[in-house]
PDB file of C-alpha atoms and ligand atoms in Angstrom:
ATOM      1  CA  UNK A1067      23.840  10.944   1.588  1.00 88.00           C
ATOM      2  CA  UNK A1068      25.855  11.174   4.768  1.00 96.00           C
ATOM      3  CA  UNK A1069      26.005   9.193   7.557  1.00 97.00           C
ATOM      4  CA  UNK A1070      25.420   9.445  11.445  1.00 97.00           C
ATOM      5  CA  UNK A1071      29.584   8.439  10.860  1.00 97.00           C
ATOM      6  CA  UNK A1072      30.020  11.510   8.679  1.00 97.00           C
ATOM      7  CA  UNK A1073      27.408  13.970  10.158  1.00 97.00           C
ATOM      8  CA  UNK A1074      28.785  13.575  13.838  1.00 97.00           C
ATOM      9  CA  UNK A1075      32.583  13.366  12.834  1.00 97.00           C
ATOM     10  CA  UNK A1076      32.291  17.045  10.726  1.00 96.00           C
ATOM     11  CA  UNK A1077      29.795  18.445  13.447  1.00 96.00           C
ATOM     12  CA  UNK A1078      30.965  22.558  12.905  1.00 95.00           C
ATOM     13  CA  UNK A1079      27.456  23.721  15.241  1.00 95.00           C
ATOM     14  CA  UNK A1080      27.002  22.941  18.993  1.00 97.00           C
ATOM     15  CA  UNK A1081      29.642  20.555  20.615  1.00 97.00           C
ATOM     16  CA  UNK A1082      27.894  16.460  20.073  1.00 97.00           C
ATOM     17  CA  UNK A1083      29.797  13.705  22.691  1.00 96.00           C
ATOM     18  CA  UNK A1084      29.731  10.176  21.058  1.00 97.00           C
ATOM     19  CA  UNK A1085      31.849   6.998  21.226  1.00 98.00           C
ATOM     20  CA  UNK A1086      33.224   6.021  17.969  1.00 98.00           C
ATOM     21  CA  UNK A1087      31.620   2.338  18.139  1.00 98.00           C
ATOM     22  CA  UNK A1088      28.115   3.957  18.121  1.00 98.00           C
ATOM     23  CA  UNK A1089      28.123   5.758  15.182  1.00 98.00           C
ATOM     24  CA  UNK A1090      27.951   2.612  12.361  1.00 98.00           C
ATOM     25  CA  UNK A1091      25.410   1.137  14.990  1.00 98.00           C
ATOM     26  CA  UNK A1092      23.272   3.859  14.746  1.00 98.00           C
ATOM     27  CA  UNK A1093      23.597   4.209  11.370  1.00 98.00           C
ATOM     28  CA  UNK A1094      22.478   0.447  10.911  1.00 98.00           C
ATOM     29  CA  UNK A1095      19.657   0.810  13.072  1.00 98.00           C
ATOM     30  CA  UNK A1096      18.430   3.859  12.227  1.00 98.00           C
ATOM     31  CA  UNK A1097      18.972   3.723   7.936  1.00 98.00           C
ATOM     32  CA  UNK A1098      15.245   1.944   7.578  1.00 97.00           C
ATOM     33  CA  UNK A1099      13.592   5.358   9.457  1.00 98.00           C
ATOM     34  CA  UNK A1100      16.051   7.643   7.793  1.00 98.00           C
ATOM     35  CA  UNK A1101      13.483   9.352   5.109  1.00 98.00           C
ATOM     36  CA  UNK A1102      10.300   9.042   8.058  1.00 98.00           C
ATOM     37  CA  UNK A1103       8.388  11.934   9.083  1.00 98.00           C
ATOM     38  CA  UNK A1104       9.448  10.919  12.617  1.00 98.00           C
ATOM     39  CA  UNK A1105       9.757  12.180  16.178  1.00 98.00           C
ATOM     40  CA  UNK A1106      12.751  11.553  18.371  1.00 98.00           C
ATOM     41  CA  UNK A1107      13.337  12.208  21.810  1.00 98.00           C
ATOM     42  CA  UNK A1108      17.147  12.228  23.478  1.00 98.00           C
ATOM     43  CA  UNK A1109      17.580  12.447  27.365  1.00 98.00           C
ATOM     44  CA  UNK A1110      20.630  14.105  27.996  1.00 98.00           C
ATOM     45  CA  UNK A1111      21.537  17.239  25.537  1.00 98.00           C
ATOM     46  CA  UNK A1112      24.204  18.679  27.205  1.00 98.00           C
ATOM     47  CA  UNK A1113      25.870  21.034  24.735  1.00 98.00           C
ATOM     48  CA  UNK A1114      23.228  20.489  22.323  1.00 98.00           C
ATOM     49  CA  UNK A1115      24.780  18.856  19.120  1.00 98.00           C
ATOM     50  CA  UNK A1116      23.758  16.269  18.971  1.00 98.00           C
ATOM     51  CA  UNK A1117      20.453  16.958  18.369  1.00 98.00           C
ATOM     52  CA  UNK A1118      21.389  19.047  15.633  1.00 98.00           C
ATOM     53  CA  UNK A1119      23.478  15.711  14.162  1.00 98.00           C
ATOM     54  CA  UNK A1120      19.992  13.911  14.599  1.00 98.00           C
ATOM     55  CA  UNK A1121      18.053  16.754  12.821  1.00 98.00           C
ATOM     56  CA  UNK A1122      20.310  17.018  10.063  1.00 97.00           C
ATOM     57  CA  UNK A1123      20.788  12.827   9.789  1.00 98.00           C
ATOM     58  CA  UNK A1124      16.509  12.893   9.798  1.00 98.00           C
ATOM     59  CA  UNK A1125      16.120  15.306   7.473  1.00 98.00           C
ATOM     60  CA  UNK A1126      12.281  14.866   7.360  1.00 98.00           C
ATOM     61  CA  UNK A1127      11.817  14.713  11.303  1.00 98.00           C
ATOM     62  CA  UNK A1128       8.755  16.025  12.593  1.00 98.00           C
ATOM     63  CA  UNK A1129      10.007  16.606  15.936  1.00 98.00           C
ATOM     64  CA  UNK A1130      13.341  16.281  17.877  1.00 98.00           C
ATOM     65  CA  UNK A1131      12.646  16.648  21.251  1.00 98.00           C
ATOM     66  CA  UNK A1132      15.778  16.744  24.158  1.00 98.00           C
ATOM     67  CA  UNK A1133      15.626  16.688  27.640  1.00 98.00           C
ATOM     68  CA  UNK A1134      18.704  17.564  30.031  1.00 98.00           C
ATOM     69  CA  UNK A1135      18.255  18.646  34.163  1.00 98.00           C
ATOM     70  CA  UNK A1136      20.693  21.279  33.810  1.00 98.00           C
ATOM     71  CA  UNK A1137      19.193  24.892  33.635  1.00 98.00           C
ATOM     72  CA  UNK A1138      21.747  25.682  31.084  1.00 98.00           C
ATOM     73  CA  UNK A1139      20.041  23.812  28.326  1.00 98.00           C
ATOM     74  CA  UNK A1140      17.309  26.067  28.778  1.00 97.00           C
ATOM     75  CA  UNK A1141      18.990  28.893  26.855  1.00 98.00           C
ATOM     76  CA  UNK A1142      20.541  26.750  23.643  1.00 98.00           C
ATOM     77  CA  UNK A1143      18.802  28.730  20.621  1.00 97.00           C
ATOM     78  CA  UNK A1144      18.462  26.227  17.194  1.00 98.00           C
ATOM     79  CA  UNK A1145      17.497  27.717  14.238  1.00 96.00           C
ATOM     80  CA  UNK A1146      15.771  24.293  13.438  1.00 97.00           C
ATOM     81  CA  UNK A1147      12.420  25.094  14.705  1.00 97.00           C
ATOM     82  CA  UNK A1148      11.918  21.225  14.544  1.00 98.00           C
ATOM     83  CA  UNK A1149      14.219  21.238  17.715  1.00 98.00           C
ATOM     84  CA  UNK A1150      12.771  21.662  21.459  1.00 98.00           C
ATOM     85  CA  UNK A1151      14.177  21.419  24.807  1.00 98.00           C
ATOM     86  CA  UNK A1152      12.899  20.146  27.950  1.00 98.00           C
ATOM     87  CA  UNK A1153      14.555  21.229  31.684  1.00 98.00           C
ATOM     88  CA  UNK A1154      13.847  18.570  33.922  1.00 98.00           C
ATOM     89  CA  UNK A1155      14.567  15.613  35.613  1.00 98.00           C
ATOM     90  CA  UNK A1156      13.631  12.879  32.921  1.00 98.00           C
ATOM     91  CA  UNK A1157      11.943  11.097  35.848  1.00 98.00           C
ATOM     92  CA  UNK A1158      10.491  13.677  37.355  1.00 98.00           C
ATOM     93  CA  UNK A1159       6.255  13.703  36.640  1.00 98.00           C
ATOM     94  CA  UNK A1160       6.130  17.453  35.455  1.00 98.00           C
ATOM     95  CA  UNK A1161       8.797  16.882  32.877  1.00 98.00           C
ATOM     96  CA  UNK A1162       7.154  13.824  31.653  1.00 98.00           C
ATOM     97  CA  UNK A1163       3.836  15.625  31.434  1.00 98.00           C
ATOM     98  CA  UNK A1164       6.125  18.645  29.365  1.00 98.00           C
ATOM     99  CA  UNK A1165       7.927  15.559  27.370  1.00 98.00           C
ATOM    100  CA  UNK A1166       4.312  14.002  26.387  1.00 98.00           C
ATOM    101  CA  UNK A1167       2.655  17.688  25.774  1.00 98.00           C
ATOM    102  CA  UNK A1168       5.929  18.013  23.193  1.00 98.00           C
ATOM    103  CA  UNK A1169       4.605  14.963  21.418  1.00 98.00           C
ATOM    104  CA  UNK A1170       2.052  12.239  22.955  1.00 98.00           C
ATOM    105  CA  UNK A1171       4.748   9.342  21.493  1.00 98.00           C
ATOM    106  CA  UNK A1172       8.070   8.872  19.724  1.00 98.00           C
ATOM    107  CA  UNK A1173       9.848   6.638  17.035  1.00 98.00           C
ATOM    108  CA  UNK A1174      13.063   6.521  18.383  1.00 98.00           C
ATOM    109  CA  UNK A1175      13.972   7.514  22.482  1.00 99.00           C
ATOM    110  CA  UNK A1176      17.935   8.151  23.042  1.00 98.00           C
ATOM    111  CA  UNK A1177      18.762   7.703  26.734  1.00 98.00           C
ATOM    112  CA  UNK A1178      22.066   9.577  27.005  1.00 98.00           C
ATOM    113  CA  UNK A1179      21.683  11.224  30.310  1.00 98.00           C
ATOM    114  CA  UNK A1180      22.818  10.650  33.669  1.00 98.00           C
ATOM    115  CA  UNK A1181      24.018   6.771  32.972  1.00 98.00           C
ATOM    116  CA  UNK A1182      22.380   5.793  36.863  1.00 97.00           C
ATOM    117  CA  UNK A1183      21.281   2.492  37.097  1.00 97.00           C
ATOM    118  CA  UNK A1184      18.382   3.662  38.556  1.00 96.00           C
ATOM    119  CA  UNK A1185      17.618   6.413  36.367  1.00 98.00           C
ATOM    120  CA  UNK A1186      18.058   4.165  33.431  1.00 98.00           C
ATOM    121  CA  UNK A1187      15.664   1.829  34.815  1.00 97.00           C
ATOM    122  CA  UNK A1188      12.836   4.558  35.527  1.00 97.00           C
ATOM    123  CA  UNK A1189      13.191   6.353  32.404  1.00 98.00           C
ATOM    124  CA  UNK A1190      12.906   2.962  30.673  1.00 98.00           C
ATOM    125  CA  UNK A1191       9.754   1.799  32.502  1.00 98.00           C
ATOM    126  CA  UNK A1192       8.472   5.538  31.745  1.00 98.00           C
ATOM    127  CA  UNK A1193       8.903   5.792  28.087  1.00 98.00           C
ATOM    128  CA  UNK A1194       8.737   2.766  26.850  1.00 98.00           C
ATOM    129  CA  UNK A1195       5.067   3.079  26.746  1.00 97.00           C
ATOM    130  CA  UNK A1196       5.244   6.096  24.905  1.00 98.00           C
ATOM    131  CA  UNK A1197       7.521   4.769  21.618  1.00 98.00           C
ATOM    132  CA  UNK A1198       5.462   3.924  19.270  1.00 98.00           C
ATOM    133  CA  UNK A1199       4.915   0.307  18.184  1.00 98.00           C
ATOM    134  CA  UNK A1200       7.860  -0.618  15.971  1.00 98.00           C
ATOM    135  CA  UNK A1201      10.092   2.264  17.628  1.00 98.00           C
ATOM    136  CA  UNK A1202      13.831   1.856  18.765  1.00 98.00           C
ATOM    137  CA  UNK A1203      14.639   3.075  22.367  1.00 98.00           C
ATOM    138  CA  UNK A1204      18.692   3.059  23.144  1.00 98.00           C
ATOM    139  CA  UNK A1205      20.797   3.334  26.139  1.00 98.00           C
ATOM    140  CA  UNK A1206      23.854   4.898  25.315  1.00 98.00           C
ATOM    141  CA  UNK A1207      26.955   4.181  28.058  1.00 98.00           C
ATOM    142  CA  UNK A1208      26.169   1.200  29.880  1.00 97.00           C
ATOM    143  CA  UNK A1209      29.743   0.936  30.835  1.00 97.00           C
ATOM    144  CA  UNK A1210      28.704   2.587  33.685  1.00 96.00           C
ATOM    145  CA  UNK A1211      26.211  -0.785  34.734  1.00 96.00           C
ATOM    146  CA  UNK A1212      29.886  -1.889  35.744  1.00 95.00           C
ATOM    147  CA  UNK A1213      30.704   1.218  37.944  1.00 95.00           C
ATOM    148  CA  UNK A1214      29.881   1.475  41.697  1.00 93.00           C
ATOM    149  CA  UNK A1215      29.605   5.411  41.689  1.00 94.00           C
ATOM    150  CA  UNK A1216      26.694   4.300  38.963  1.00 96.00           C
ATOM    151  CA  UNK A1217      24.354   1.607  40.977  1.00 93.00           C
ATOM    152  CA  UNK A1218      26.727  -0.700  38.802  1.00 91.00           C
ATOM    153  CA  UNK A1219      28.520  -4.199  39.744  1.00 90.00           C
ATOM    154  CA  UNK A1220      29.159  -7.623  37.519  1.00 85.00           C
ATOM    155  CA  UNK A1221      27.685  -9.569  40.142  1.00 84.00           C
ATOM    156  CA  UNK A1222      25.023  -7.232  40.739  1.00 91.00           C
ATOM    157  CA  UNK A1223      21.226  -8.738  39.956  1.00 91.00           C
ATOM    158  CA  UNK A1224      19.612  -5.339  40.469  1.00 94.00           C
ATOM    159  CA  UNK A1225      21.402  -2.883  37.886  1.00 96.00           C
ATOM    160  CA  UNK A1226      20.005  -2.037  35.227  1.00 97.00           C
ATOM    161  CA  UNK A1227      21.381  -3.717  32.766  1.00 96.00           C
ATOM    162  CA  UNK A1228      20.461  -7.433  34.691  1.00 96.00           C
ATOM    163  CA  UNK A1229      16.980  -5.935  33.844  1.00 97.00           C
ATOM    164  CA  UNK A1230      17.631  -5.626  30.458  1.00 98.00           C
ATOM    165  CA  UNK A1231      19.397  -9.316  30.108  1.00 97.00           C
ATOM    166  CA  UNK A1232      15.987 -10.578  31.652  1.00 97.00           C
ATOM    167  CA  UNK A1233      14.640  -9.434  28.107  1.00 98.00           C
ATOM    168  CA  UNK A1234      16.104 -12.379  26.442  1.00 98.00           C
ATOM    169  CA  UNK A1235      13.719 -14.793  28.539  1.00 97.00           C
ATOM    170  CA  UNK A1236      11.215 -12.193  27.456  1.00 97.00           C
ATOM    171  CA  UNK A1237      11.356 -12.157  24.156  1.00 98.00           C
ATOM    172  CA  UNK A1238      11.281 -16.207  23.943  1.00 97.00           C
ATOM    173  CA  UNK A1239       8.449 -16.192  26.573  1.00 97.00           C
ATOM    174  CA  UNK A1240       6.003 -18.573  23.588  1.00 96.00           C
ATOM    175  CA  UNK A1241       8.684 -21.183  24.176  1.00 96.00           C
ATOM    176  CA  UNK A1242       8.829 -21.782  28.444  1.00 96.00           C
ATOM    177  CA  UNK A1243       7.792 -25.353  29.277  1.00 92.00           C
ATOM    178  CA  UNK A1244       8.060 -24.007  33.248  1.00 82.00           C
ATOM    179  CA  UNK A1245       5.094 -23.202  35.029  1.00 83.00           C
ATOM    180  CA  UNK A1246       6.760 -19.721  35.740  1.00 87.00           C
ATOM    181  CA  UNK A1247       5.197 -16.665  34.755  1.00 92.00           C
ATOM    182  CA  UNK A1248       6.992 -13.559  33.279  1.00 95.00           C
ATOM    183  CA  UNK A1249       5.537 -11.563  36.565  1.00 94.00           C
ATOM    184  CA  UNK A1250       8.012 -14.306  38.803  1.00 93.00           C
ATOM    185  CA  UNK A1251      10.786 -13.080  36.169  1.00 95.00           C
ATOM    186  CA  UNK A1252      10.758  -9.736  37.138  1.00 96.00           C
ATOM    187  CA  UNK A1253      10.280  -9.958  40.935  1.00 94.00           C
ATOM    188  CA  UNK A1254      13.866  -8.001  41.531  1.00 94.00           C
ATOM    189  CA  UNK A1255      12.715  -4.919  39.760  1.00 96.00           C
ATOM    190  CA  UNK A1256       8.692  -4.939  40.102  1.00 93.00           C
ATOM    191  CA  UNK A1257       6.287  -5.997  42.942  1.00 85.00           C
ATOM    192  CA  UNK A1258       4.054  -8.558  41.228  1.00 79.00           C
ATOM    193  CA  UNK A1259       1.276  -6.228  40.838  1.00 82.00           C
ATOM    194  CA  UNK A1260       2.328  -3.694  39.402  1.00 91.00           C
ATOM    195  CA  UNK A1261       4.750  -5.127  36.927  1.00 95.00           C
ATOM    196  CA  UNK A1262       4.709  -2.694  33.404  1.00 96.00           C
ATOM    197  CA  UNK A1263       2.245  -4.147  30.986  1.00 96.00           C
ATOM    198  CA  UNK A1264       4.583  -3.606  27.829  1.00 97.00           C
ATOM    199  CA  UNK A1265       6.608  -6.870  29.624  1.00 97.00           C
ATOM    200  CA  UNK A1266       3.733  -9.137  30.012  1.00 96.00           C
ATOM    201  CA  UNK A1267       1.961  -8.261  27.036  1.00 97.00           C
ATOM    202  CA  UNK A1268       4.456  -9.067  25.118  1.00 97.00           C
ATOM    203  CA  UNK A1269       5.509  -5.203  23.433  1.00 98.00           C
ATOM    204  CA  UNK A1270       9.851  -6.024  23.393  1.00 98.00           C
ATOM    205  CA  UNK A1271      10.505  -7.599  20.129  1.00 98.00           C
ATOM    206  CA  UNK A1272      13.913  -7.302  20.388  1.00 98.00           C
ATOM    207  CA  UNK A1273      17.509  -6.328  22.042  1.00 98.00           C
ATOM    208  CA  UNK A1274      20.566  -6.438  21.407  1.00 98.00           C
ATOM    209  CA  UNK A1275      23.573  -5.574  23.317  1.00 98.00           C
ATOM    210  CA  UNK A1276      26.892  -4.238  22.519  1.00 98.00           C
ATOM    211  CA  UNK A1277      29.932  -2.310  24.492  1.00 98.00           C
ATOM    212  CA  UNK A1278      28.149   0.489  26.524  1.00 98.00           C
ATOM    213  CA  UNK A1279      25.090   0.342  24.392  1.00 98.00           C
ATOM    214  CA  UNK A1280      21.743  -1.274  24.636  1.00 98.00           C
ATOM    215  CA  UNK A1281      19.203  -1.389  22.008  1.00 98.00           C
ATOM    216  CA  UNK A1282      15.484  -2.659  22.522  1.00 98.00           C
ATOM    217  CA  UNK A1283      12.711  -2.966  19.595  1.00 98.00           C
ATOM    218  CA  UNK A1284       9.367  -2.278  20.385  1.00 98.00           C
ATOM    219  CA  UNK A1285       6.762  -4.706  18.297  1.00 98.00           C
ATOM    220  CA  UNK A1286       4.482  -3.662  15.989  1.00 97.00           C
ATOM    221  CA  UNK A1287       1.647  -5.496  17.646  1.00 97.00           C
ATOM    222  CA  UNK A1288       1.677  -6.748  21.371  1.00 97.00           C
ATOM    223  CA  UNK A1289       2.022 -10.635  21.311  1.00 97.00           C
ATOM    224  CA  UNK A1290       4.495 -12.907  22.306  1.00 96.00           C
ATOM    225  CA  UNK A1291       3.717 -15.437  19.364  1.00 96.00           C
ATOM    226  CA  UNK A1292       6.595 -14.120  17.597  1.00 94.00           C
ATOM    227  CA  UNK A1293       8.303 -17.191  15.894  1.00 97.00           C
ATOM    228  CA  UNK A1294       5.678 -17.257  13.036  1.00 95.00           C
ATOM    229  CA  UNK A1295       4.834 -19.800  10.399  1.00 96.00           C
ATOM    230  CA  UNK A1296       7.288 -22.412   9.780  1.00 97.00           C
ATOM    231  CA  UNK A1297       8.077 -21.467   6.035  1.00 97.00           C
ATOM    232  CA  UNK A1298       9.652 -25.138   4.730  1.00 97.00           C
ATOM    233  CA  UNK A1299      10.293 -24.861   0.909  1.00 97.00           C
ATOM    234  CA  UNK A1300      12.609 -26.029  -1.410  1.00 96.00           C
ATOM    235  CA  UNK A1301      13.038 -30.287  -2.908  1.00 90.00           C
TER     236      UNK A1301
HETATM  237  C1  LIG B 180      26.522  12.708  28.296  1.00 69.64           C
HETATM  238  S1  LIG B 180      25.650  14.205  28.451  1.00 69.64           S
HETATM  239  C2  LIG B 180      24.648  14.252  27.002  1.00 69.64           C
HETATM  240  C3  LIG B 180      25.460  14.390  25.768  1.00 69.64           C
HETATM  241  C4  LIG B 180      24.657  14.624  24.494  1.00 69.64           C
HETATM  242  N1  LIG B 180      23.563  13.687  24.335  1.00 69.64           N
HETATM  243  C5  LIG B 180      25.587  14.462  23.307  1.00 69.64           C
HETATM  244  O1  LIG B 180      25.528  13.410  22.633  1.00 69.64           O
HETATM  245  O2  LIG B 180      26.388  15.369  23.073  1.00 69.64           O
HETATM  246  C6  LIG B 180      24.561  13.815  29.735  1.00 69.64           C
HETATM  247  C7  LIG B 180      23.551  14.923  30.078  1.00 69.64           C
HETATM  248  O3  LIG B 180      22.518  14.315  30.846  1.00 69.64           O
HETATM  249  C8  LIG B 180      22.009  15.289  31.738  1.00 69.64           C
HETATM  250  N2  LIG B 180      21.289  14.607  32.829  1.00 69.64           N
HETATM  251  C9  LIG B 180      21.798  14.021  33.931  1.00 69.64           C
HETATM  252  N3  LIG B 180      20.817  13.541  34.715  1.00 69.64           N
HETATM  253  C10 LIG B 180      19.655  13.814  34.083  1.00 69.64           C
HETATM  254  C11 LIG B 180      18.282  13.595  34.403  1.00 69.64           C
HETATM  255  N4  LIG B 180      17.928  12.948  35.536  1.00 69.64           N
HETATM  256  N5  LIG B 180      17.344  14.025  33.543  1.00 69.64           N
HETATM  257  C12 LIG B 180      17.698  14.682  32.402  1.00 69.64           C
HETATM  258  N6  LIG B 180      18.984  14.931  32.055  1.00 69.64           N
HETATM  259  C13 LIG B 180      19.943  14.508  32.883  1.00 69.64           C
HETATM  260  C14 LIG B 180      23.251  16.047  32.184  1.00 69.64           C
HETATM  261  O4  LIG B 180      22.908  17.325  32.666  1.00 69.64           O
HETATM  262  C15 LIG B 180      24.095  16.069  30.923  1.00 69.64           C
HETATM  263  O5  LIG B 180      23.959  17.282  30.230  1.00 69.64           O
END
């Protein structure tokens, strides 16, 4: 069976634009969902191979949805009819309402498209709540979170990738002593009111973080009593 590795590096259909340090990432995460019936969604399709590597990786994919704002993308044919394109702003409502109409939720959500802090941020808070529980939703090229043409800065508290590091806190939320509630968390990025339910109901089981990528689990049931049983066996 080939890998992502293997599939993207011998690519002969549309042109696919990866960094080399994804590839055995994505072919960790994605190994367990490898034989699923699933649906995937990538913002950002540009010259379209890569969602060809993804159909051809999934071989039982229901659906593999991509989204790109250029026009152009429009007119890439696939003869995978499993493959569909969206033309839109990812952020925009009417796209989202096209995206959803495509498929009402996804197992995996690719965000490969225009690397803005503040796009990044929206499309997050947007789809998140439509990958299923258990999904995987990635952020490919967060180099740019250091890059002031992108919204990016080290020192910066408001990119989006200091939103993502707030998951951490998140994802430990069973174990604060403070009085402090996970609405006073996220007071940079959300009025209190109208903070995203998926962060206070406690949907993010997971991230992880590597160069230019960032990877977030969604949980298979909302709760943040995560930690579990204490299993103590042995003499
Ligand atoms: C890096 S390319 C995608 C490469 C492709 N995923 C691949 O692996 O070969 C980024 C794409 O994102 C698209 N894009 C930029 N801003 C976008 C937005 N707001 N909504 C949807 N697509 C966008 C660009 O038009 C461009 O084609």
């Amino acid at each position: 069976m080939k890998t992502i590795n293997d599939l993207h590096r011998n690519q002969t259909g549309k042109s696919s634009d990866k960094w080399a340090s994804y590839l055995p990432v994505y072919d960790r995460i994605f190994l367990p969902y490898r034989d699923d019936s699933l649906r995937l969604l990538e913002v950002g399709v540009q010259n379209g191979g890569s969602l060809e590597v993804w159909a051809k990786y999934f071989s039982n994919a229901e659906k593999i949805v991509g989204c790109d704002i250029d026009p152009r993308c429009g007119s890439l044919v696939y003869d995978d009819n499993r493959i569909s394109i969206v033309v839109g702003d990812v952020n925009a409502e009417n796209t989202f309402n096209e995206i959803r109409a495509r498929s009402s939720a996804f197992d995996i959500i690719i965000d490969d498209g225009s690397h803005r802090s503040d796009d990044i941020f929206k499309a997050f808070v947007n789809y998140f709540q439509i990958l299923k529980p258990g999904g995987i939703y990635v952020v490919e090229d967060t180099h740019t979170m250091y890059w002031d043409d992108y919204q990016g800065g080290v020192l910066k508290q408001t990119t989006a990738h200091s939103f993502f590091k707030l998951f951490v806190d998140v994802i430990n939320y069973q174990h604060w002593q403070d009085d402090l509630s996970i609405k006073n968390l996220f007071v940079t990025f959300f009025p209190i009111k109208n903070i995203p339910s998926f962060l206070t109901e406690g949907w993010v089981e997971g991230i992880e973080f590597y160069n230019s990528m960032v990877i977030v689990r969604k949980s298979r049931l909302a709760s943040h009593a995560k930690l579990g049983e204490r299993l103590i066996v042995g003499g």
